[in-house]
Coordinates of C-alpha atoms in Angstrom, one line a residue:
X1 CA 40.4 95.1 -135.9
X2 CA 42.6 94.7 -132.8
X3 CA 39.7 93.5 -130.7
X4 CA 39.0 90.7 -133.2
X5 CA 42.5 89.3 -132.6
X6 CA 41.5 88.2 -129.0
X7 CA 38.5 86.3 -130.2
X8 CA 38.6 82.5 -130.4
X9 CA 39.0 81.0 -133.8
X10 CA 35.5 79.6 -133.8
X11 CA 34.2 83.1 -133.0
X12 CA 36.2 84.6 -135.8
X13 CA 34.8 82.0 -138.2
X14 CA 31.3 82.7 -136.7
X15 CA 31.7 86.4 -137.5
X16 CA 32.6 85.5 -141.1
X17 CA 29.7 83.2 -141.5
X18 CA 27.2 85.6 -139.8
X19 CA 28.3 88.4 -142.1
X20 CA 27.4 86.4 -145.1
X21 CA 24.1 85.2 -143.5
X22 CA 23.1 88.8 -142.7
X23 CA 23.7 90.0 -146.2
X24 CA 21.9 86.9 -147.6
X25 CA 18.9 87.7 -145.4
X26 CA 19.0 91.4 -146.4
X27 CA 19.0 90.4 -150.1
X28 CA 16.2 87.9 -149.5
X29 CA 14.2 90.5 -147.5
X30 CA 14.5 93.1 -150.3
X31 CA 13.5 90.6 -152.9
X32 CA 10.5 89.5 -150.8
X33 CA 9.3 93.0 -150.1
X34 CA 9.5 94.1 -153.8
X35 CA 8.0 90.8 -155.1
X36 CA 5.1 91.1 -152.6
X37 CA 4.4 94.6 -153.8
X38 CA 4.6 93.6 -157.4
X39 CA 2.3 90.7 -156.7
X40 CA -0.2 93.0 -155.1
X41 CA -0.1 95.4 -158.1
X42 CA -0.5 92.5 -160.5
X43 CA -3.5 91.2 -158.5
X44 CA -5.0 94.7 -158.5
X45 CA -4.4 95.0 -162.3
X46 CA -6.2 91.8 -162.9
X47 CA -9.1 92.1 -160.5
X48 CA -9.8 95.8 -160.6
X49 CA -8.8 96.7 -164.2
X50 CA -8.7 93.7 -166.6
X51 CA -11.9 92.1 -165.3
X52 CA -13.9 95.4 -165.6
X53 CA -12.5 95.9 -169.1
X54 CA -13.6 92.3 -169.9
X55 CA -17.1 93.0 -168.4
X56 CA -17.5 96.2 -170.5
X57 CA -16.5 94.4 -173.7
X58 CA -19.0 91.7 -172.9
X59 CA -21.7 94.3 -172.3
X60 CA -20.8 95.8 -175.7
X61 CA -21.1 92.4 -177.3
X62 CA -24.5 91.8 -175.6
X63 CA -25.7 95.2 -176.9
X64 CA -24.7 94.4 -180.4
X65 CA -26.5 91.1 -180.1
X66 CA -29.6 92.9 -178.7
X67 CA -29.6 95.2 -181.7
X68 CA -29.5 92.3 -184.1
X69 CA -32.2 90.4 -182.2
X70 CA -34.5 93.5 -182.2
X71 CA -34.1 94.1 -185.9
X72 CA -34.7 90.4 -186.6
X73 CA -37.8 90.6 -184.3
X74 CA -39.1 93.6 -186.2
X75 CA -38.6 91.9 -189.6
X76 CA -39.9 88.3 -188.8
X77 CA -43.5 87.3 -188.8
X78 CA -43.0 83.8 -187.4
X79 CA -44.5 83.8 -183.9
X80 CA -42.3 81.0 -182.6
X81 CA -39.2 82.9 -183.9
X82 CA -40.5 86.0 -182.1
X83 CA -40.9 84.1 -178.8
X84 CA -37.3 82.7 -179.2
X85 CA -35.9 86.2 -179.9
X86 CA -37.7 87.7 -176.9
X87 CA -36.2 85.0 -174.7
X88 CA -32.7 85.7 -176.0
X89 CA -33.2 89.4 -175.5
X90 CA -34.2 88.9 -171.8
X91 CA -31.2 86.6 -171.3
X92 CA -28.8 89.2 -172.6
X93 CA -30.4 91.8 -170.3
X94 CA -29.8 89.5 -167.4
X95 CA -26.2 89.0 -168.4
X96 CA -25.7 92.7 -168.6
X97 CA -27.1 93.2 -165.1
X98 CA -24.8 90.4 -163.7
X99 CA -21.8 91.9 -165.4
X100 CA -22.6 95.4 -164.0
X101 CA -23.0 93.9 -160.5
X102 CA -19.7 92.1 -160.8
X103 CA -18.0 95.2 -162.0
X104 CA -19.4 97.2 -159.1
X105 CA -18.1 94.6 -156.5
X106 CA -14.5 95.2 -157.6
X107 CA -14.5 98.7 -156.0
X108 CA -15.0 102.1 -157.7
X109 CA -13.0 105.2 -157.0
X110 CA -13.3 108.9 -158.1
X111 CA -14.4 109.6 -161.7
X112 CA -14.7 105.9 -162.4
X113 CA -17.6 105.7 -159.9
X114 CA -19.4 108.6 -161.5
X115 CA -18.9 107.2 -165.0
X116 CA -20.1 103.8 -163.9
X117 CA -23.3 105.5 -162.4
X118 CA -24.0 107.2 -165.8
X119 CA -23.4 104.0 -167.7
X120 CA -25.7 102.1 -165.3
X121 CA -28.5 104.7 -165.9
X122 CA -28.1 104.7 -169.7
X123 CA -28.1 100.9 -169.7
X124 CA -31.4 101.0 -167.8
X125 CA -32.7 103.5 -170.3
X126 CA -31.5 101.3 -173.2
X127 CA -33.3 98.4 -171.7
X128 CA -36.6 100.4 -171.3
X129 CA -36.4 101.6 -174.9
X130 CA -35.6 98.2 -176.2
X131 CA -38.5 96.6 -174.3
X132 CA -40.9 99.2 -175.8
X133 CA -39.6 98.4 -179.3
X134 CA -40.0 94.7 -178.6
X135 CA -43.6 95.3 -177.4
X136 CA -44.4 97.2 -180.6
X137 CA -42.8 94.5 -182.8
X138 CA -44.8 91.8 -181.0
X139 CA -47.9 93.9 -181.4
X140 CA -47.4 94.0 -185.2
X141 CA -46.5 97.7 -185.4
X142 CA -43.2 97.1 -187.2
X143 CA -42.9 100.6 -188.7
X144 CA -43.3 102.3 -185.4
X145 CA -40.9 99.8 -183.8
X146 CA -38.3 100.5 -186.5
X147 CA -38.7 104.2 -186.2
X148 CA -38.2 104.0 -182.4
X149 CA -35.2 101.8 -183.0
X150 CA -33.5 104.2 -185.4
X151 CA -34.3 107.4 -183.5
X152 CA -34.8 107.0 -179.7
X153 CA -32.7 103.8 -179.2
X154 CA -29.9 105.2 -181.3
X155 CA -29.2 108.2 -179.0
X156 CA -29.2 105.9 -175.9
X157 CA -26.9 103.5 -177.7
X158 CA -24.4 106.2 -178.4
X159 CA -24.4 107.3 -174.8
X160 CA -23.9 103.8 -173.6
X161 CA -21.0 103.3 -176.0
X162 CA -19.5 106.6 -175.0
X163 CA -19.5 105.8 -171.3
X164 CA -18.2 102.3 -172.0
X165 CA -15.3 103.8 -173.9
X166 CA -14.5 106.2 -171.1
X167 CA -14.6 103.4 -168.5
X168 CA -12.4 101.1 -170.7
X169 CA -9.9 103.9 -171.3
X170 CA -9.7 104.7 -167.6
X171 CA -9.1 101.0 -166.7
X172 CA -6.5 100.7 -169.5
X173 CA -4.6 103.8 -168.2
X174 CA -4.8 102.4 -164.6
X175 CA -3.4 99.1 -165.8
X176 CA -0.6 100.8 -167.7
X177 CA 0.2 102.8 -164.6
X178 CA 0.3 99.6 -162.4
X179 CA 2.5 98.0 -165.0
X180 CA 4.9 101.0 -165.0
X181 CA 5.0 100.8 -161.2
X182 CA 5.9 97.1 -161.4
X183 CA 8.7 97.8 -163.9
X184 CA 10.1 100.6 -161.7
X185 CA 9.9 98.4 -158.6
X186 CA 11.7 95.6 -160.5
X187 CA 14.5 98.0 -161.4
X188 CA 14.7 99.3 -157.9
X189 CA 14.9 95.8 -156.4
X190 CA 17.5 94.8 -159.0
X191 CA 19.7 97.9 -158.1
X192 CA 19.3 97.4 -154.4
X193 CA 20.1 93.6 -154.6
X194 CA 23.1 94.3 -156.9
X195 CA 24.4 97.0 -154.5
X196 CA 23.9 94.8 -151.4
X197 CA 25.6 91.8 -153.1
X198 CA 28.6 93.9 -154.2
X199 CA 28.9 95.4 -150.7
X200 CA 28.6 91.9 -149.2
X201 CA 31.3 90.6 -151.5
X202 CA 33.7 93.5 -150.6
X203 CA 33.0 93.4 -146.9
X204 CA 33.1 89.5 -146.8
X205 CA 36.5 89.6 -148.6
X206 CA 38.0 92.2 -146.2
X207 CA 36.8 90.4 -143.1
X208 CA 37.9 87.0 -144.5
X209 CA 41.3 88.4 -145.4
X210 CA 41.8 89.8 -141.9
X211 CA 40.6 86.6 -140.2
X212 CA 42.8 84.4 -142.4
X213 CA 45.9 86.6 -141.6
X214 CA 45.0 86.5 -137.9
X215 CA 45.0 82.7 -138.0
X216 CA 47.8 81.9 -140.5
X217 CA 50.5 84.4 -139.5
X218 CA 50.9 83.2 -135.9
X219 CA 50.9 79.6 -137.1
X220 CA 53.7 80.3 -139.6
X221 CA 55.6 82.0 -136.8
X222 CA 55.3 79.0 -134.5
X223 CA 56.3 76.8 -137.4
X224 CA 59.5 78.8 -137.9
X225 CA 60.3 78.6 -134.1
X226 CA 59.7 74.8 -134.2
X227 CA 62.2 74.5 -137.1
X228 CA 64.8 76.3 -135.0
X229 CA 64.1 74.1 -132.0
X230 CA 64.5 71.1 -134.2
X231 CA 68.1 72.2 -134.9
X232 CA 68.9 72.4 -131.1
X233 CA 68.2 76.1 -130.5
X234 CA 66.1 76.3 -127.3
X235 CA 66.7 80.0 -126.7
X236 CA 63.7 80.9 -128.9
X237 CA 60.4 82.5 -127.5
X238 CA 57.2 83.1 -129.4
X239 CA 55.3 86.4 -129.2
X240 CA 52.0 86.3 -127.5
X241 CA 49.8 89.2 -128.7
X242 CA 46.3 87.6 -128.7
X243 CA 44.1 85.6 -126.4
X244 CA 42.7 83.1 -128.9
X245 CA 43.7 79.4 -129.3
X246 CA 46.8 80.4 -131.2
X247 CA 47.9 82.8 -128.4
X248 CA 47.4 80.0 -125.9
X249 CA 49.3 77.6 -128.2
X250 CA 52.2 80.1 -128.3
X251 CA 52.1 80.3 -124.5
X252 CA 52.2 76.5 -124.3
X253 CA 55.1 76.4 -126.8
X254 CA 57.0 78.9 -124.7
X255 CA 56.3 76.8 -121.6
X256 CA 57.5 73.7 -123.4
X257 CA 60.8 75.4 -124.5
X258 CA 61.3 76.6 -120.9
X259 CA 60.7 73.0 -119.7
X260 CA 63.1 71.6 -122.2
X261 CA 65.7 74.2 -121.2
X262 CA 65.4 73.2 -117.5
X263 CA 65.4 69.5 -118.5
X264 CA 68.6 69.8 -120.5
X265 CA 70.3 71.7 -117.6
X266 CA 69.2 69.1 -115.1
X267 CA 70.3 66.2 -117.4
X268 CA 73.7 67.9 -117.7
X269 CA 74.1 68.1 -114.0
X270 CA 72.8 64.5 -113.6
X271 CA 75.3 63.2 -116.1
X272 CA 78.2 64.5 -114.1
X273 CA 76.7 63.0 -110.9
X274 CA 76.2 59.7 -112.8
X275 CA 79.8 59.6 -113.8
X276 CA 80.9 60.0 -110.2
X277 CA 78.4 57.5 -109.0
X278 CA 79.5 55.0 -111.6
X279 CA 83.0 54.9 -110.2
X280 CA 81.7 54.4 -106.6
X281 CA 79.4 51.6 -107.9
X282 CA 82.3 49.8 -109.4
X283 CA 84.1 49.7 -106.1
X284 CA 81.0 48.6 -104.2
X285 CA 80.3 45.9 -106.7
X286 CA 83.6 44.2 -106.2
X287 CA 83.1 44.0 -102.4
X288 CA 79.5 42.7 -102.8
X289 CA 80.8 40.1 -105.2
X290 CA 83.1 38.6 -102.6
X291 CA 80.4 38.5 -99.9
X292 CA 77.9 36.9 -102.2
X293 CA 80.4 34.0 -103.0
X294 CA 80.7 33.2 -99.2
X295 CA 76.8 33.2 -98.9
X296 CA 76.5 30.9 -101.8
X297 CA 78.8 28.2 -100.3
X298 CA 76.8 28.4 -96.9
X299 CA 73.5 28.1 -98.7
X300 CA 74.6 25.0 -100.6
X301 CA 75.6 23.2 -97.3
X302 CA 72.2 24.2 -95.8
X303 CA 70.4 22.8 -98.9
X304 CA 72.1 19.4 -98.5
X305 CA 70.9 19.1 -94.8
X306 CA 67.4 20.1 -95.6
X307 CA 67.2 17.5 -98.4
X308 CA 68.0 14.7 -95.9
X309 CA 65.3 16.0 -93.6
X310 CA 62.7 15.9 -96.4
X311 CA 63.6 12.3 -97.1
X312 CA 63.1 11.3 -93.5
X313 CA 59.8 13.1 -93.3
X314 CA 58.7 11.4 -96.5
X315 CA 59.3 7.9 -94.9
X316 CA 57.4 8.9 -91.8
X317 CA 54.5 10.2 -93.9
X318 CA 54.4 6.9 -95.8
X319 CA 54.1 4.9 -92.5
X320 CA 51.4 7.2 -91.1
X321 CA 49.5 6.9 -94.4
X322 CA 49.4 3.1 -94.2
X323 CA 48.3 3.2 -90.5
X324 CA 45.6 5.8 -91.3
X325 CA 44.3 3.7 -94.2
X326 CA 44.0 0.6 -91.8
X327 CA 42.2 2.7 -89.2
X328 CA 39.8 4.0 -92.0
X329 CA 39.1 0.4 -93.0
X330 CA 38.4 -0.6 -89.4
X331 CA 36.1 2.5 -89.0
X332 CA 34.3 1.6 -92.2
X333 CA 33.8 -2.1 -91.1
X334 CA 32.6 -1.0 -87.7
X335 CA 30.2 1.4 -89.3
X336 CA 28.9 -1.3 -91.6
X337 CA 28.4 -3.7 -88.6
X338 CA 26.7 -0.9 -86.7
X339 CA 24.4 -0.2 -89.6
X340 CA 23.6 -4.0 -89.9
X341 CA 22.9 -4.2 -86.1
X342 CA 20.5 -1.3 -86.4
X343 CA 18.8 -2.9 -89.3
X344 CA 18.6 -6.2 -87.4
X345 CA 17.1 -4.4 -84.4
X346 CA 14.5 -2.8 -86.6
X347 CA 13.7 -6.1 -88.2
X348 CA 13.4 -7.8 -84.8
X349 CA 11.1 -5.0 -83.7
X350 CA 9.0 -5.5 -86.8
X351 CA 8.9 -9.3 -86.2
X352 CA 7.8 -8.7 -82.6
X353 CA 5.0 -6.4 -83.8
X354 CA 4.0 -9.0 -86.4
X355 CA 3.9 -11.8 -83.7
X356 CA 1.7 -9.5 -81.5
X357 CA -0.6 -9.0 -84.4
X358 CA -0.7 -12.7 -85.0
X359 CA -1.6 -13.4 -81.4
X360 CA -4.4 -10.9 -81.6
X361 CA -5.6 -12.5 -84.9
X362 CA -5.4 -16.1 -83.4
X363 CA -7.5 -15.0 -80.4
X364 CA -10.0 -13.4 -82.8
X365 CA -10.1 -16.7 -84.9
X366 CA -10.6 -18.7 -81.6
X367 CA -13.6 -16.5 -80.7
X368 CA -15.0 -16.8 -84.2
X369 CA -14.6 -20.6 -84.3
X370 CA -16.3 -20.9 -80.9
X371 CA -19.2 -18.7 -82.1
X372 CA -19.4 -20.7 -85.3
X373 CA -19.5 -24.0 -83.3
X374 CA -22.4 -22.7 -81.2
X375 CA -24.2 -21.6 -84.3
X376 CA -23.8 -25.0 -86.0
X377 CA -25.0 -26.8 -82.8
X378 CA -28.1 -24.5 -82.8
X379 CA -28.6 -25.3 -86.5
X380 CA -28.6 -29.1 -85.6
X381 CA -31.2 -28.5 -83.0
X382 CA -33.4 -26.6 -85.4
X383 CA -33.0 -29.4 -87.9
X384 CA -34.4 -31.9 -85.4
X385 CA -37.3 -29.6 -84.7
X386 CA -38.0 -29.3 -88.4
X387 CA -37.9 -33.2 -88.6
X388 CA -40.6 -33.4 -85.9
X389 CA -42.7 -30.9 -87.8
X390 CA -42.3 -33.0 -91.0
X391 CA -43.5 -36.1 -89.3
X392 CA -46.6 -34.2 -88.1
X393 CA -47.2 -33.0 -91.7
X394 CA -46.8 -36.6 -93.0
X395 CA -49.4 -37.9 -90.5
X396 CA -51.8 -35.1 -91.4
X397 CA -51.3 -35.9 -95.1
X398 CA -52.1 -39.6 -94.5
X399 CA -55.2 -38.8 -92.5
X400 CA -56.3 -36.3 -95.2
X401 CA -55.7 -39.0 -97.8
X402 CA -57.8 -41.4 -95.8
X403 CA -60.6 -38.9 -95.3
X404 CA -60.6 -38.1 -99.0
X405 CA -60.9 -41.8 -99.8
X406 CA -63.9 -42.1 -97.4
X407 CA -65.4 -39.0 -99.0
X408 CA -65.1 -40.5 -102.4
X409 CA -66.8 -43.7 -101.3
X410 CA -69.7 -41.7 -99.8
X411 CA -70.0 -39.6 -102.9
X412 CA -70.2 -42.8 -105.0
X413 CA -73.0 -44.0 -102.8
X414 CA -74.8 -40.7 -103.1
X415 CA -74.9 -41.2 -106.9
X416 CA -75.5 -38.3 -109.2
X417 CA -75.9 -35.7 -106.4
X418 CA -72.6 -36.6 -104.8
X419 CA -70.6 -36.3 -108.0
X420 CA -69.3 -32.7 -107.3
X421 CA -68.3 -33.7 -103.8
X422 CA -66.4 -36.7 -105.3
X423 CA -64.4 -34.3 -107.5
X424 CA -63.5 -32.2 -104.5
X425 CA -62.6 -35.3 -102.5
X426 CA -60.4 -36.5 -105.4
X427 CA -58.5 -33.1 -105.5
X428 CA -58.1 -33.2 -101.7
X429 CA -56.6 -36.7 -102.0
X430 CA -54.2 -35.5 -104.7
X431 CA -53.1 -32.6 -102.5
X432 CA -52.6 -34.9 -99.6
X433 CA -50.5 -37.2 -101.7
X434 CA -48.4 -34.3 -102.9
X435 CA -47.9 -33.0 -99.3
X436 CA -46.8 -36.4 -98.3
X437 CA -44.3 -36.6 -101.1
X438 CA -42.9 -33.1 -100.3
X439 CA -42.7 -33.9 -96.6
X440 CA -40.7 -37.1 -97.5
X441 CA -38.3 -35.0 -99.6
X442 CA -37.9 -32.4 -96.9
X443 CA -37.3 -35.2 -94.4
X444 CA -34.6 -36.6 -96.6
X445 CA -32.9 -33.1 -96.9
X446 CA -33.2 -32.6 -93.1
X447 CA -31.5 -35.9 -92.5
X448 CA -28.7 -34.9 -94.9
X449 CA -28.3 -31.5 -93.2
X450 CA -28.2 -33.1 -89.8
X451 CA -25.5 -35.5 -90.9
X452 CA -23.4 -32.6 -92.5
X453 CA -24.0 -30.4 -89.4
X454 CA -22.7 -33.2 -87.2
X455 CA -19.5 -33.4 -89.4
X456 CA -19.1 -29.5 -89.2
X457 CA -19.4 -29.7 -85.4
X458 CA -16.6 -32.3 -85.2
X459 CA -14.5 -30.2 -87.6
X460 CA -15.1 -27.0 -85.6
X461 CA -14.1 -28.8 -82.4
X462 CA -10.8 -30.0 -84.1
X463 CA -10.2 -26.4 -85.4
X464 CA -10.8 -25.0 -82.0
X465 CA -8.2 -27.3 -80.5
X466 CA -5.6 -26.4 -83.3
X467 CA -6.3 -22.7 -82.8
X468 CA -5.5 -23.0 -79.1
X469 CA -2.3 -24.8 -79.9
X470 CA -1.4 -22.1 -82.5
X471 CA -1.9 -19.3 -79.9
X472 CA 0.5 -21.1 -77.6
X473 CA 3.1 -21.4 -80.3
X474 CA 2.7 -17.7 -81.4
X475 CA 3.1 -16.6 -77.7
X476 CA 6.3 -18.6 -77.5
X477 CA 7.6 -17.0 -80.7
X478 CA 6.7 -13.5 -79.4
X479 CA 8.7 -14.0 -76.3
X480 CA 11.7 -15.2 -78.4
X481 CA 11.5 -12.2 -80.6
X482 CA 11.5 -9.9 -77.6
X483 CA 14.7 -11.6 -76.3
X484 CA 16.3 -11.3 -79.8
X485 CA 15.4 -7.6 -79.9
X486 CA 17.0 -6.9 -76.5
X487 CA 20.1 -8.8 -77.5
X488 CA 20.4 -6.9 -80.8
X489 CA 20.0 -3.5 -79.0
X490 CA 22.9 -4.4 -76.7
X491 CA 25.0 -5.5 -79.6
X492 CA 24.2 -2.3 -81.6
X493 CA 25.1 -0.2 -78.6
X494 CA 28.5 -1.9 -78.2
X495 CA 29.2 -1.6 -81.9
X496 CA 28.4 2.1 -81.8
X497 CA 30.9 2.5 -79.0
X498 CA 33.5 0.6 -81.0
X499 CA 32.7 2.7 -84.1
X500 CA 33.0 6.0 -82.2
X501 CA 36.4 4.9 -80.8
X502 CA 37.6 3.8 -84.2
X503 CA 36.5 7.1 -85.8
X504 CA 38.3 9.0 -83.1
X505 CA 41.4 7.0 -83.9
X506 CA 40.9 7.8 -87.6
X507 CA 40.5 11.5 -86.8
X508 CA 43.7 11.4 -84.7
X509 CA 45.6 9.7 -87.5
X510 CA 44.3 12.3 -90.0
X511 CA 45.6 15.1 -87.6
X512 CA 49.0 13.3 -87.4
X513 CA 49.0 12.9 -91.2
X514 CA 48.2 16.6 -91.7
X515 CA 51.0 17.5 -89.3
X516 CA 53.4 15.3 -91.2
X517 CA 52.2 16.9 -94.5
X518 CA 52.8 20.3 -93.0
X519 CA 56.3 19.3 -91.9
X520 CA 56.9 17.8 -95.3
X521 CA 55.7 20.9 -97.1
X522 CA 57.8 23.1 -94.8
X523 CA 60.9 20.9 -95.4
X524 CA 60.2 20.9 -99.2
X525 CA 59.7 24.7 -99.1
X526 CA 63.0 25.0 -97.2
X527 CA 64.7 22.9 -99.8
X528 CA 63.1 24.9 -102.6
X529 CA 64.0 28.1 -100.8
X530 CA 67.6 27.1 -100.3
X531 CA 67.8 26.1 -103.9
X532 CA 66.2 29.4 -104.9
X533 CA 68.5 31.3 -102.6
X534 CA 71.5 29.3 -104.0
X535 CA 70.4 30.0 -107.5
X536 CA 69.7 33.7 -106.6
X537 CA 73.2 34.0 -105.1
X538 CA 74.7 32.6 -108.3
X539 CA 72.5 35.0 -110.3
X540 CA 73.5 37.8 -108.0
X541 CA 77.2 36.9 -108.6
X542 CA 76.5 37.1 -112.3
X543 CA 74.6 40.3 -111.8
X544 CA 77.4 41.8 -109.8
X545 CA 79.7 41.1 -112.7
X546 CA 77.2 42.6 -115.1
X547 CA 76.8 45.6 -112.8
X548 CA 80.5 46.1 -112.7
X549 CA 80.6 46.0 -116.5
X550 CA 77.5 48.3 -116.6
X551 CA 79.1 50.8 -114.2
X552 CA 82.1 51.1 -116.6
X553 CA 79.7 51.5 -119.5
X554 CA 77.6 54.0 -117.5
X555 CA 80.6 56.2 -116.9
X556 CA 81.4 56.1 -120.6
X557 CA 77.8 57.0 -121.5
X558 CA 77.8 59.9 -118.9
X559 CA 80.8 61.4 -120.7
X560 CA 79.1 61.0 -124.1
X561 CA 75.9 62.6 -122.7
X562 CA 77.9 65.6 -121.5
X563 CA 79.3 66.0 -125.0
X564 CA 75.8 65.8 -126.6
X565 CA 74.3 68.3 -124.2
X566 CA 76.9 70.7 -125.1
X567 CA 75.3 70.9 -128.6
X568 CA 72.1 72.5 -127.2
X569 CA 71.7 76.3 -126.6
X570 CA 70.0 77.0 -123.3

């Protein structure tokens, strides 16, 4: 078991678990093998022994039924009953044949096969004899049928019964043998499983006891060593006789003890050195304390001077701020004026463009009015021509009316033959009168149009004069807008120059203000620094006093530490 000692704890536990698993698998395998064999034997007993016995018994029952059917067939005279009995006999023969085929399919071996062949032959002979008896009975020869039944069929029946008994006995013996084999296999399996279980329990207990001791004994030993170390004995060392986790734990424990031994030795030496250094520290602290007091007085004087400088810089900063604010206002106003001048220049440019458009529009109106005047004059001329035409039409209407009157007079003279012509003359007269009336109306309208046309011509001439005057005024306004635009551009340029100069002044004042702020911050930082240094020197004085007290206490602690270290064994 020595080689197990160097195994890791998980491997030791793995061995213990695998041992139990191996025995469990062995027991399960034995049970499975024997149970499989017993199952096969049971299956063989059922399919190859019990089913053949069942078939033989069914054949016997069918033969008994056949005997009863044949006797009833011999006795009865009812034809329908005879047909029914014949059908039942044939059905029983078919059942016997099926049972024999089923029996043969189970598998036959040795004497069983020979006995089955004899039984099959005698059953066929039994069927032939029985069919002959049935034929005699159906033919009405009852006495011959009964004689054949009691003599010939009886001998065949005895043979069939004998072979059936032999086959049944053979199957029963084979079944008993299989049952005995199953009982023996069950006993063997029980003995093997009990033996393996007992062996597994013994072996598992032994291996478990060994592994438990290999784990617990080193742990108890380390526990005892730690109890000694708790009491101050650091001369102890654990035995390392394995390479498992507990062996490495023992090595680590020994390393820890060695480290503590070295630490205690070093602490002892350090305590002596600390005691000597504490005395030197006390002397140095007193000298440092005096120097710190002198530095503190100097820093306080420097802080007072720096505070005055900060006050002066603050006043200067205030003045520069006011000046910078004024410059920023001037820059803002200059920028506003510059923006306004630019807007005015843009508006003047827009007005100039508008005047130019107005001039073009007035010229267009002038041309349109001139054309319209010419058109109206032409319309007056056309009206006069239409008046002349109307006068001609009026004269023609008068002449036509006169001719119509003359035609009417001549028609009246002609009497009855001129009556149609009189009607035409009357219609012509009416048309002439209507034409004269329409010409008069048109003449009136033409006169009115000529009057209105004359008024339009006068209005157009007046409009033409006014348009020419408007063109002159608009041209004058355009020239004025151009002069305004030029002046605004010059003002905007001058204002931009002023704005740029003011912005440069504002930027310069900002730089001056930033410089003053930096100076102020530096001065404030200097004041804060001197105050902090002064405070630090005061704190350093207090610290020096505390260090002096601590150095005395440190010397005392070093002496106590030396006494305590003396209690440890290294």
